[in-house]
Short mmCIF file of C-alpha atoms in Angstrom, two decimals:
data_model
loop_
_atom_site.label_atom_id
_atom_site.label_comp_id
_atom_site.label_asym_id
_atom_site.label_seq_id
_atom_site.Cartn_x
_atom_site.Cartn_y
_atom_site.Cartn_z
CA UNK A 1 188.80 -27.63 -150.45
CA UNK A 2 187.09 -27.00 -154.20
CA UNK A 3 188.20 -26.92 -157.64
CA UNK A 4 186.44 -25.26 -159.82
CA UNK A 5 186.56 -27.51 -163.45
CA UNK A 6 183.76 -25.89 -166.53
CA UNK A 7 183.15 -29.21 -167.91
CA UNK A 8 181.50 -29.70 -171.25
CA UNK A 9 181.13 -32.68 -172.82
CA UNK A 10 179.15 -34.92 -175.26
CA UNK A 11 177.95 -37.05 -172.25
CA UNK A 12 179.04 -37.64 -168.58
CA UNK A 13 178.81 -41.38 -169.06
CA UNK A 14 182.39 -43.36 -168.68
CA UNK A 15 181.26 -46.70 -169.18
CA UNK A 16 181.41 -48.39 -172.52
CA UNK A 17 178.11 -47.48 -173.85
CA UNK A 18 179.22 -47.36 -177.92
CA UNK A 19 179.62 -51.03 -177.27
CA UNK A 20 176.29 -51.94 -177.87
CA UNK A 21 175.38 -49.82 -180.56
CA UNK A 22 178.55 -50.83 -182.86
CA UNK A 23 178.26 -54.31 -182.24
CA UNK A 24 174.69 -54.25 -183.84
CA UNK A 25 175.84 -51.75 -186.10
CA UNK A 26 178.15 -54.53 -187.71
CA UNK A 27 175.99 -57.65 -186.76
CA UNK A 28 172.77 -56.07 -188.75
CA UNK A 29 175.44 -54.76 -191.69
CA UNK A 30 177.13 -58.01 -192.24
CA UNK A 31 173.51 -59.52 -192.47
CA UNK A 32 172.22 -57.46 -194.74
CA UNK A 33 175.20 -57.95 -196.87
CA UNK A 34 175.59 -61.79 -196.81
CA UNK A 35 171.67 -62.29 -196.96
CA UNK A 36 171.79 -59.84 -200.31
CA UNK A 37 174.51 -62.07 -202.08
CA UNK A 38 173.31 -65.24 -200.49
CA UNK A 39 169.47 -64.06 -201.71
CA UNK A 40 170.12 -63.32 -205.37
CA UNK A 41 172.72 -66.03 -205.90
CA UNK A 42 169.76 -68.71 -206.67
CA UNK A 43 172.09 -71.84 -206.33
CA UNK A 44 173.73 -73.38 -203.47
CA UNK A 45 170.46 -73.35 -201.72
CA UNK A 46 169.03 -76.86 -201.56
CA UNK A 47 171.09 -79.95 -200.51
CA UNK A 48 168.70 -82.73 -200.27
CA UNK A 49 166.96 -82.72 -197.56
CA UNK A 50 168.09 -79.28 -196.10
CA UNK A 51 166.47 -76.76 -197.98
CA UNK A 52 167.45 -72.83 -197.00
CA UNK A 53 165.68 -70.39 -195.07
CA UNK A 54 166.35 -67.60 -197.39
CA UNK A 55 164.17 -69.67 -200.11
CA UNK A 56 161.61 -71.31 -197.73
CA UNK A 57 159.06 -71.41 -199.53
CA UNK A 58 159.97 -71.73 -202.53
CA UNK A 59 156.93 -71.37 -205.22
CA UNK A 60 159.09 -70.14 -208.38
CA UNK A 61 158.98 -72.94 -211.54
CA UNK A 62 163.08 -72.20 -211.41
CA UNK A 63 163.32 -73.60 -207.71
CA UNK A 64 165.31 -76.50 -206.58
CA UNK A 65 163.16 -78.05 -204.00
CA UNK A 66 159.32 -76.45 -204.62
CA UNK A 67 157.80 -76.02 -201.08
CA UNK A 68 154.36 -75.71 -202.87
CA UNK A 69 153.68 -76.46 -206.44
CA UNK A 70 154.52 -73.32 -208.87
CA UNK A 71 153.24 -70.39 -207.72
CA UNK A 72 155.76 -68.53 -209.88
CA UNK A 73 155.40 -69.87 -213.93
CA UNK A 74 158.80 -70.16 -215.72
CA UNK A 75 159.26 -66.94 -216.69
CA UNK A 76 160.61 -66.05 -213.83
CA UNK A 77 164.56 -66.99 -213.90
CA UNK A 78 165.73 -65.10 -211.11
CA UNK A 79 166.42 -66.10 -207.46
CA UNK A 80 162.98 -67.63 -205.71
CA UNK A 81 163.93 -66.08 -202.81
CA UNK A 82 162.88 -62.30 -203.98
CA UNK A 83 159.30 -63.49 -203.64
CA UNK A 84 159.37 -63.90 -200.37
CA UNK A 85 162.07 -61.97 -198.92
CA UNK A 86 159.86 -58.80 -198.68
CA UNK A 87 157.97 -60.88 -195.51
CA UNK A 88 160.42 -61.20 -192.64
CA UNK A 89 161.92 -58.38 -193.77
CA UNK A 90 159.14 -56.30 -193.19
CA UNK A 91 158.38 -57.98 -189.98
CA UNK A 92 161.79 -57.18 -188.76
CA UNK A 93 162.35 -53.74 -190.18
CA UNK A 94 158.85 -52.63 -188.29
CA UNK A 95 159.45 -54.99 -184.86
CA UNK A 96 159.40 -53.10 -181.71
CA UNK A 97 162.72 -54.76 -180.75
CA UNK A 98 164.39 -53.95 -183.79
CA UNK A 99 163.45 -50.22 -183.72
CA UNK A 100 165.12 -50.13 -180.71
CA UNK A 101 168.11 -51.57 -181.98
CA UNK A 102 168.21 -49.39 -185.50
CA UNK A 103 167.15 -46.36 -184.04
CA UNK A 104 170.10 -46.49 -181.67
CA UNK A 105 173.27 -47.86 -183.91
CA UNK A 106 172.06 -46.53 -187.30
CA UNK A 107 170.15 -43.39 -186.76
CA UNK A 108 171.98 -42.63 -183.01
CA UNK A 109 168.77 -41.35 -182.04
CA UNK A 110 170.11 -41.87 -179.10
CA UNK A 111 173.46 -43.82 -179.64
CA UNK A 112 172.81 -45.04 -175.91
CA UNK A 113 170.74 -43.15 -172.49
CA UNK A 114 172.04 -39.56 -172.23
CA UNK A 115 174.06 -39.44 -175.31
CA UNK A 116 173.22 -36.43 -177.48
CA UNK A 117 170.36 -37.56 -180.44
CA UNK A 118 172.90 -37.56 -183.82
CA UNK A 119 170.16 -35.23 -185.36
CA UNK A 120 169.12 -31.67 -184.00
CA UNK A 121 165.72 -32.19 -185.29
CA UNK A 122 163.37 -34.82 -184.26
CA UNK A 123 160.23 -35.75 -184.65
CA UNK A 124 159.36 -39.60 -184.08
CA UNK A 125 157.02 -41.66 -185.67
CA UNK A 126 155.18 -38.64 -186.32
CA UNK A 127 155.48 -38.58 -189.56
CA UNK A 128 156.39 -40.07 -193.06
CA UNK A 129 158.32 -42.55 -193.40
CA UNK A 130 158.47 -43.44 -189.49
CA UNK A 131 154.49 -43.47 -189.25
CA UNK A 132 154.61 -46.43 -191.23
CA UNK A 133 156.10 -48.29 -188.40
CA UNK A 134 152.67 -48.72 -187.60
CA UNK A 135 151.40 -51.41 -189.97
CA UNK A 136 153.67 -54.04 -187.94
CA UNK A 137 150.90 -56.12 -186.90
CA UNK A 138 150.10 -56.06 -190.56
CA UNK A 139 153.52 -58.08 -191.12
CA UNK A 140 153.00 -60.57 -188.12
CA UNK A 141 150.70 -62.56 -189.90
CA UNK A 142 153.14 -63.65 -193.41
CA UNK A 143 155.95 -64.02 -190.43
CA UNK A 144 153.81 -66.30 -188.49
CA UNK A 145 153.12 -68.47 -191.67
CA UNK A 146 156.82 -68.71 -192.62
CA UNK A 147 157.17 -70.21 -188.84
CA UNK A 148 154.67 -73.16 -190.00
CA UNK A 149 156.65 -73.26 -193.39
CA UNK A 150 159.97 -73.15 -191.99
CA UNK A 151 158.52 -76.40 -189.31
CA UNK A 152 157.57 -78.15 -192.13
CA UNK A 153 161.20 -78.00 -194.01
CA UNK A 154 162.90 -78.98 -190.60
CA UNK A 155 160.41 -81.99 -190.58
CA UNK A 156 161.49 -82.75 -194.18
CA UNK A 157 165.43 -82.42 -193.14
CA UNK A 158 165.22 -85.77 -190.68
CA UNK A 159 164.06 -87.76 -193.78
CA UNK A 160 167.16 -88.39 -196.42
CA UNK A 161 167.50 -89.81 -199.84
CA UNK A 162 168.31 -93.39 -200.23
CA UNK A 163 169.93 -95.01 -202.60
CA UNK A 164 167.05 -97.05 -203.94
CA UNK A 165 164.98 -93.39 -204.40
CA UNK A 166 163.00 -92.93 -201.05
CA UNK A 167 163.59 -91.49 -197.81
CA UNK A 168 164.79 -93.00 -194.49
CA UNK A 169 164.57 -91.28 -191.03
CA UNK A 170 167.73 -89.84 -189.54
CA UNK A 171 169.36 -87.20 -187.67
CA UNK A 172 172.67 -85.37 -189.37
CA UNK A 173 173.94 -81.70 -188.85
CA UNK A 174 171.83 -79.67 -190.47
CA UNK A 175 168.65 -81.12 -189.24
CA UNK A 176 169.12 -79.89 -185.64
CA UNK A 177 170.67 -76.55 -187.20
CA UNK A 178 167.23 -76.17 -188.99
CA UNK A 179 165.11 -77.44 -185.73
CA UNK A 180 166.85 -74.89 -183.69
CA UNK A 181 166.34 -72.24 -186.19
CA UNK A 182 162.66 -72.72 -186.50
CA UNK A 183 162.21 -72.75 -182.49
CA UNK A 184 164.16 -69.48 -182.48
CA UNK A 185 161.88 -68.35 -185.02
CA UNK A 186 158.49 -69.43 -183.35
CA UNK A 187 160.11 -68.24 -179.78
CA UNK A 188 160.57 -65.01 -181.79
CA UNK A 189 157.26 -64.51 -183.69
CA UNK A 190 155.34 -65.22 -180.89
CA UNK A 191 156.55 -63.28 -178.38
CA UNK A 192 156.23 -60.18 -180.29
CA UNK A 193 154.56 -57.46 -179.02
CA UNK A 194 151.79 -57.51 -181.65
CA UNK A 195 150.63 -60.88 -180.49
CA UNK A 196 150.92 -59.77 -177.05
CA UNK A 197 148.33 -57.48 -177.70
CA UNK A 198 146.33 -59.17 -180.35
CA UNK A 199 145.76 -62.66 -177.39
CA UNK A 200 144.74 -60.36 -173.94
CA UNK A 201 146.48 -56.89 -174.45
CA UNK A 202 143.93 -55.00 -175.43
CA UNK A 203 141.33 -56.36 -172.96
CA UNK A 204 140.66 -54.55 -170.04
CA UNK A 205 138.88 -57.10 -168.59
CA UNK A 206 140.40 -59.91 -168.27
CA UNK A 207 138.19 -61.94 -166.18
CA UNK A 208 135.62 -62.18 -169.12
CA UNK A 209 138.52 -63.95 -171.18
CA UNK A 210 140.16 -66.65 -168.89
CA UNK A 211 142.15 -68.21 -171.84
CA UNK A 212 143.07 -64.89 -173.45
CA UNK A 213 144.84 -63.88 -170.09
CA UNK A 214 146.04 -67.10 -170.28
CA UNK A 215 147.43 -66.75 -173.51
CA UNK A 216 148.61 -63.12 -172.98
CA UNK A 217 150.31 -64.17 -169.69
CA UNK A 218 152.18 -66.74 -171.51
CA UNK A 219 153.19 -64.26 -174.67
CA UNK A 220 154.06 -61.79 -171.68
CA UNK A 221 157.10 -63.81 -170.85
CA UNK A 222 158.36 -64.97 -173.51
CA UNK A 223 158.13 -61.19 -174.55
CA UNK A 224 160.64 -60.60 -172.03
CA UNK A 225 163.25 -62.33 -174.07
CA UNK A 226 162.46 -60.49 -176.92
CA UNK A 227 165.54 -58.41 -177.89
CA UNK A 228 166.87 -61.66 -177.23
CA UNK A 229 165.52 -64.20 -179.74
CA UNK A 230 165.06 -61.30 -182.39
CA UNK A 231 168.98 -61.58 -182.41
CA UNK A 232 169.56 -64.99 -182.03
CA UNK A 233 166.85 -66.06 -185.08
CA UNK A 234 168.50 -63.68 -186.97
CA UNK A 235 171.79 -65.49 -186.51
CA UNK A 236 170.51 -68.82 -186.87
CA UNK A 237 168.62 -68.00 -190.26
CA UNK A 238 171.94 -66.93 -191.30
CA UNK A 239 173.92 -69.46 -189.95
CA UNK A 240 171.44 -72.16 -191.19
CA UNK A 241 171.74 -70.98 -194.99
CA UNK A 242 175.79 -70.98 -194.45
CA UNK A 243 175.69 -74.02 -193.49
CA UNK A 244 173.11 -75.31 -196.50
CA UNK A 245 175.78 -73.22 -198.64
CA UNK A 246 179.07 -74.88 -197.98
CA UNK A 247 177.69 -78.21 -197.40
CA UNK A 248 176.54 -77.48 -201.19
CA UNK A 249 179.48 -75.97 -202.13
CA UNK A 250 181.28 -79.72 -201.54
CA UNK A 251 183.52 -77.09 -198.63
CA UNK A 252 181.77 -79.10 -195.30
CA UNK A 253 180.45 -82.81 -195.09
CA UNK A 254 177.55 -83.11 -193.09
CA UNK A 255 177.39 -85.37 -190.39
CA UNK A 256 174.54 -87.85 -190.39
CA UNK A 257 173.29 -90.90 -189.19
CA UNK A 258 170.44 -92.51 -190.92
CA UNK A 259 168.40 -95.31 -189.80
CA UNK A 260 167.14 -97.85 -192.50
CA UNK A 261 168.79 -96.65 -195.83
CA UNK B 1 178.77 -64.27 -139.95
CA UNK B 2 179.92 -60.84 -139.29
CA UNK B 3 180.23 -59.23 -143.14
CA UNK B 4 183.54 -57.59 -143.80
CA UNK B 5 183.37 -54.22 -144.37
CA UNK B 6 183.30 -52.75 -147.92
CA UNK B 7 186.77 -52.34 -149.13
CA UNK B 8 188.08 -48.62 -151.09
CA UNK B 9 189.41 -45.76 -150.45
CA UNK B 10 188.28 -43.98 -147.83
CA UNK B 11 188.64 -40.75 -149.71
CA UNK B 12 186.74 -39.76 -152.85
CA UNK B 13 186.22 -36.67 -155.26
CA UNK B 14 182.84 -35.55 -156.01
CA UNK B 15 182.82 -33.45 -159.23
CA UNK B 16 179.64 -31.83 -158.36
CA UNK B 17 177.73 -29.09 -160.81
CA UNK B 18 177.41 -25.55 -159.16
CA UNK B 19 175.69 -22.47 -160.41
CA UNK B 20 172.52 -21.11 -160.96
CA UNK B 21 172.67 -21.26 -165.08
CA UNK B 22 173.96 -23.99 -167.22
CA UNK B 23 176.14 -21.48 -169.15
CA UNK B 24 177.74 -19.73 -166.34
CA UNK B 25 178.04 -22.88 -164.13
CA UNK B 26 180.94 -25.23 -163.50
CA UNK B 27 181.52 -28.48 -161.66
CA UNK B 28 183.52 -28.21 -158.98
CA UNK B 29 185.63 -30.60 -157.63
CA UNK B 30 185.04 -31.80 -153.20
CA UNK B 31 188.17 -34.30 -151.73
CA UNK B 32 186.15 -35.59 -149.15
CA UNK B 33 186.44 -39.38 -146.64
CA UNK B 34 183.40 -41.84 -147.01
CA UNK B 35 182.60 -44.60 -144.70
CA UNK B 36 181.32 -48.11 -146.01
CA UNK B 37 177.90 -48.14 -146.83
CA UNK B 38 177.44 -44.81 -147.98
CA UNK B 39 175.64 -43.79 -150.98
CA UNK B 40 175.58 -40.73 -152.95
CA UNK B 41 173.24 -38.91 -151.08
CA UNK B 42 175.11 -39.13 -147.43
CA UNK B 43 178.67 -37.95 -149.23
CA UNK B 44 176.83 -35.01 -150.61
CA UNK B 45 175.42 -34.21 -146.84
CA UNK B 46 179.63 -35.03 -146.63
CA UNK B 47 180.94 -32.07 -148.90
CA UNK B 48 177.98 -29.36 -147.66
CA UNK B 49 179.53 -30.30 -144.22
CA UNK B 50 182.74 -29.90 -145.00
CA UNK B 51 183.33 -27.91 -147.75
CA UNK B 52 180.33 -26.73 -149.20
CA UNK B 53 177.41 -25.53 -147.17
CA UNK B 54 175.61 -23.69 -149.20
CA UNK B 55 175.44 -26.58 -152.08
CA UNK B 56 171.64 -26.87 -153.10
CA UNK B 57 170.36 -30.82 -152.77
CA UNK B 58 166.63 -31.65 -153.35
CA UNK B 59 165.62 -34.77 -150.91
CA UNK B 60 163.54 -35.66 -149.02
CA UNK B 61 163.00 -39.95 -147.73
CA UNK B 62 166.22 -41.01 -148.27
CA UNK B 63 164.62 -44.34 -148.89
CA UNK B 64 163.80 -44.33 -152.57
CA UNK B 65 159.89 -43.83 -151.90
CA UNK B 66 159.78 -40.12 -152.53
CA UNK B 67 161.54 -39.42 -155.65
CA UNK B 68 162.98 -36.44 -154.98
CA UNK B 69 166.94 -36.50 -155.22
CA UNK B 70 167.12 -37.28 -158.94
CA UNK B 71 170.08 -36.55 -160.65
CA UNK B 72 172.65 -37.73 -163.09
CA UNK B 73 175.73 -39.83 -161.65
CA UNK B 74 178.67 -40.45 -163.60
CA UNK B 75 175.89 -39.37 -166.37
CA UNK B 76 173.77 -41.55 -165.48
CA UNK B 77 170.18 -40.54 -164.36
CA UNK B 78 169.61 -42.16 -160.93
CA UNK B 79 168.52 -41.39 -157.12
CA UNK B 80 171.17 -40.50 -155.32
CA UNK B 81 169.63 -41.84 -152.22
CA UNK B 82 169.52 -45.50 -153.89
CA UNK B 83 173.37 -45.02 -155.50
CA UNK B 84 176.12 -46.76 -153.49
CA UNK B 85 179.34 -45.71 -153.22
CA UNK B 86 179.92 -49.29 -153.92
CA UNK B 87 178.96 -49.94 -157.06
CA UNK B 88 180.90 -46.89 -158.47
CA UNK B 89 184.49 -46.84 -160.08
CA UNK B 90 186.29 -44.73 -156.79
CA UNK B 91 189.37 -44.01 -158.26
CA UNK B 92 188.09 -41.67 -160.43
CA UNK B 93 185.81 -38.11 -159.72
CA UNK B 94 182.57 -38.95 -158.90
CA UNK B 95 180.05 -36.93 -161.47
CA UNK B 96 177.18 -35.41 -160.34
CA UNK B 97 174.69 -32.86 -162.77
CA UNK B 98 171.46 -31.95 -162.10
CA UNK B 99 168.92 -33.76 -164.38
CA UNK B 100 169.34 -32.18 -167.94
CA UNK B 101 165.97 -31.70 -169.47
CA UNK B 102 164.71 -29.27 -167.19
CA UNK B 103 165.16 -25.55 -166.36
CA UNK B 104 168.02 -25.11 -163.42
CA UNK B 105 167.38 -23.69 -160.17
CA UNK B 106 170.84 -23.87 -158.26
CA UNK B 107 173.67 -26.79 -158.28
CA UNK B 108 171.22 -29.30 -158.27
CA UNK B 109 168.22 -28.89 -157.80
CA UNK B 110 165.78 -28.49 -160.84
CA UNK B 111 162.43 -26.83 -162.06
CA UNK B 112 160.11 -30.00 -162.69
CA UNK B 113 156.77 -27.69 -162.97
CA UNK B 114 156.71 -29.26 -166.44
CA UNK B 115 155.66 -32.80 -164.93
CA UNK B 116 152.66 -31.15 -163.27
CA UNK B 117 151.69 -29.28 -166.31
CA UNK B 118 151.61 -32.12 -168.26
CA UNK B 119 149.77 -34.08 -165.24
CA UNK B 120 146.92 -31.91 -165.43
CA UNK B 121 146.02 -32.58 -169.05
CA UNK B 122 145.21 -35.90 -168.67
CA UNK B 123 141.55 -36.62 -167.42
CA UNK B 124 140.78 -38.24 -164.18
CA UNK B 125 139.52 -41.36 -163.74
CA UNK B 126 135.57 -41.75 -164.44
CA UNK B 127 134.47 -45.10 -162.95
CA UNK B 128 131.59 -47.09 -164.61
CA UNK B 129 128.04 -47.43 -162.89
CA UNK B 130 127.90 -49.52 -159.77
CA UNK B 131 126.65 -53.26 -160.36
CA UNK B 132 123.41 -53.93 -159.34
CA UNK B 133 124.53 -54.93 -155.58
CA UNK B 134 125.47 -51.46 -155.17
CA UNK B 135 129.44 -52.36 -155.61
CA UNK B 136 132.42 -52.19 -158.39
CA UNK B 137 134.69 -55.68 -158.28
CA UNK B 138 137.83 -55.39 -160.41
CA UNK B 139 139.77 -59.16 -160.02
CA UNK B 140 142.81 -59.84 -159.28
CA UNK B 141 144.60 -60.26 -163.30
CA UNK B 142 143.21 -57.13 -163.57
CA UNK B 143 144.54 -55.67 -160.24
CA UNK B 144 148.08 -56.66 -161.38
CA UNK B 145 148.11 -55.07 -164.27
CA UNK B 146 147.65 -51.54 -163.99
CA UNK B 147 149.51 -52.36 -160.07
CA UNK B 148 152.41 -51.95 -161.74
CA UNK B 149 152.15 -48.50 -163.17
CA UNK B 150 150.51 -47.24 -159.51
CA UNK B 151 154.59 -47.93 -158.15
CA UNK B 152 155.36 -44.69 -159.88
CA UNK B 153 156.86 -42.61 -157.02
CA UNK B 154 157.27 -39.45 -159.84
CA UNK B 155 161.32 -38.96 -159.85
CA UNK B 156 161.00 -37.89 -163.03
CA UNK B 157 164.24 -39.75 -164.24
CA UNK B 158 162.42 -41.43 -167.06
CA UNK B 159 161.23 -37.84 -168.16
CA UNK B 160 164.98 -36.60 -168.07
CA UNK B 161 166.44 -39.58 -170.23
CA UNK B 162 164.00 -39.30 -172.47
CA UNK B 163 166.13 -37.77 -175.52
CA UNK B 164 162.48 -36.40 -177.64
CA UNK B 165 162.48 -33.78 -174.83
CA UNK B 166 166.50 -33.90 -173.12
CA UNK B 167 167.92 -33.00 -176.76
CA UNK B 168 165.10 -30.91 -178.17
CA UNK B 169 163.49 -28.33 -175.98
CA UNK B 170 160.99 -27.72 -179.22
CA UNK B 171 159.42 -31.02 -178.22
CA UNK B 172 158.16 -30.29 -174.86
CA UNK B 173 154.68 -28.98 -176.29
CA UNK B 174 153.77 -31.91 -177.98
CA UNK B 175 155.24 -34.52 -176.13
CA UNK B 176 154.31 -35.59 -172.55
CA UNK B 177 157.33 -38.37 -171.98
CA UNK B 178 157.24 -41.78 -170.86
CA UNK B 179 156.08 -40.65 -166.69
CA UNK B 180 152.88 -39.56 -168.95
CA UNK B 181 152.76 -42.42 -170.60
CA UNK B 182 152.06 -44.79 -167.76
CA UNK B 183 149.66 -42.75 -166.16
CA UNK B 184 147.74 -42.68 -169.30
CA UNK B 185 148.22 -46.80 -169.38
CA UNK B 186 147.45 -47.06 -165.62
CA UNK B 187 143.96 -45.03 -166.49
CA UNK B 188 143.05 -46.71 -170.00
CA UNK B 189 144.12 -50.36 -169.33
CA UNK B 190 141.68 -50.17 -166.06
CA UNK B 191 138.80 -52.34 -166.08
CA UNK B 192 136.67 -49.72 -164.35
CA UNK B 193 137.55 -46.68 -165.89
CA UNK B 194 135.30 -44.85 -168.84
CA UNK B 195 137.00 -42.24 -170.47
CA UNK B 196 138.72 -43.06 -173.59
CA UNK B 197 142.14 -41.07 -173.85
CA UNK B 198 143.27 -42.93 -177.32
CA UNK B 199 143.40 -39.61 -179.24
CA UNK B 200 144.83 -37.67 -176.62
CA UNK B 201 147.76 -39.72 -176.46
CA UNK B 202 148.25 -39.67 -180.04
CA UNK B 203 147.47 -36.28 -181.05
CA UNK B 204 148.39 -34.26 -177.94
CA UNK B 205 150.71 -36.12 -176.13
CA UNK B 206 152.56 -37.34 -178.94
CA UNK B 207 152.76 -40.77 -178.44
CA UNK B 208 154.03 -41.26 -182.02
CA UNK B 209 157.27 -39.08 -180.84
CA UNK B 210 158.84 -41.80 -178.80
CA UNK B 211 160.87 -44.37 -180.86
CA UNK B 212 160.86 -47.12 -178.14
CA UNK B 213 164.73 -46.97 -177.52
CA UNK B 214 163.54 -47.61 -173.94
CA UNK B 215 165.92 -45.48 -172.16
CA UNK B 216 163.30 -44.97 -169.46
CA UNK B 217 162.44 -48.40 -168.80
CA UNK B 218 166.26 -48.48 -168.14
CA UNK B 219 166.40 -45.99 -165.62
CA UNK B 220 163.39 -46.40 -163.65
CA UNK B 221 163.98 -47.12 -159.67
CA UNK B 222 160.44 -48.76 -159.63
CA UNK B 223 161.69 -51.45 -162.31
CA UNK B 224 158.42 -50.48 -164.27
CA UNK B 225 158.26 -51.92 -167.60
CA UNK B 226 157.56 -48.71 -169.21
CA UNK B 227 157.71 -49.35 -172.46
CA UNK B 228 157.02 -52.68 -172.94
CA UNK B 229 153.91 -52.05 -170.98
CA UNK B 230 152.95 -48.75 -170.88
CA UNK B 231 154.30 -47.27 -174.46
CA UNK B 232 153.89 -50.25 -176.64
CA UNK B 233 150.25 -51.44 -175.52
CA UNK B 234 149.09 -47.66 -175.83
CA UNK B 235 150.87 -47.23 -179.11
CA UNK B 236 149.28 -50.88 -180.03
CA UNK B 237 145.75 -49.07 -179.16
CA UNK B 238 146.26 -46.32 -181.12
CA UNK B 239 147.34 -48.49 -184.24
CA UNK B 240 143.93 -49.99 -183.74
CA UNK B 241 141.86 -46.91 -183.65
CA UNK B 242 143.52 -44.87 -186.49
CA UNK B 243 146.43 -47.07 -188.86
CA UNK B 244 144.93 -50.88 -188.96
CA UNK B 245 143.41 -51.16 -192.62
CA UNK B 246 141.55 -54.31 -191.01
CA UNK B 247 140.15 -53.00 -188.23
CA UNK B 248 139.04 -50.33 -190.47
CA UNK B 249 137.35 -52.57 -193.35
CA UNK B 250 135.95 -54.56 -190.52
CA UNK B 251 133.81 -51.42 -189.37
CA UNK B 252 132.80 -50.02 -192.71
CA UNK B 253 131.27 -53.62 -193.57
CA UNK B 254 129.95 -54.29 -189.91
CA UNK B 255 129.82 -51.11 -187.94
CA UNK B 256 131.63 -50.52 -184.79
#
């Protein structure tokens, strides 16, 4: 026997569809707030041999640990991180994965599949300002350079200062954290959709470019987990900075083994 | 070894949309007996047999290949013939609604002709001239990439779930939808095709409306990676043609 029920609901989904956007909203908000204060702090970002990834490359004369010789002179007395924050920020803001994540969690366009958009009008990425998402590829090149610089930092993180003024090889928890961080960043950066396009996706005739096809296949495999690496690398950058900061403040002690020190 | 029969209640409540328009229609509850191994379409057949013989349902192959029985089960776009009852919570009513993006014909049947009109706007395959020996050759790695797109069964679940047209009727004119980006990608990435559809994808089919929230990929019953393999590569090709200042500078300096 049928009974009629007039049902007018926002969505007919019964699963907990709101968990993912809510989680990402909290995670991204927490990261933005933390990185803002860490980035402008201008202190506690270097404990020999660990340099916070927020401050690398350190290029201003007032830097506690210069990556290269000072590119910005002594006139600059704010945090060195301000000079470089735009590069990773623009890369992540225009990243295809992050676009999905924040369109869902912040703009609710849509918050989840078959959950109605929060706004009545929608023009997507066809007009200003979102048409600027198309510059994503231009942000990828500096992001690659940053990966190599952070890899150098990670290598230096295994060389600890000695009492005689030199450096000795060792392994500390910070060295491992910085290594994991740069590996996650590399997996994220080289699994990027533009990277996949650049190294082979733009071709129609793979057989003419076998090396490009091999690269395309490798990047495609990496790209399957692009979202995972996007989140993991975000968390690892924040945690690495937090570790260096707590170490610098004397809140924690770095467990380490130094050979021949 | 004999597989144990699926556990669960012997009866379920099917809450099925009835009516010829969305304003006056309503959900009707039907309590029906179920057997192990049933899919949603089976249960609807039982509803037709026991309490609603006039229930309109479109179906054909019952094997997940014809793309006819698309609907929204508990709010999620699914093929009814591929949605096992055992995958749903049976202690609550199971909601079955027609696809929200398309005009309603009756009950669970919608008018999907929007898609056929969009299909007509895509220029057909135009092959390159034959090789000197009179043949055309494709290589395996090239076939494999476009083969994924040819798995599409045109169930239009991706079109249904896409918020660009689902929530914004006014965008239907300017936006073709994920199914047709798959079609465009299949042609654009075809090693023997000579037509250029990049400007068309941008200007006429509204590729820029897609904000890559990946719902189309989530619902695809053929597991086509619509966003990663079709839409984003097309967006990148559009960027190369229209938005990349480095490409623009290179073309100005060196010619095309």
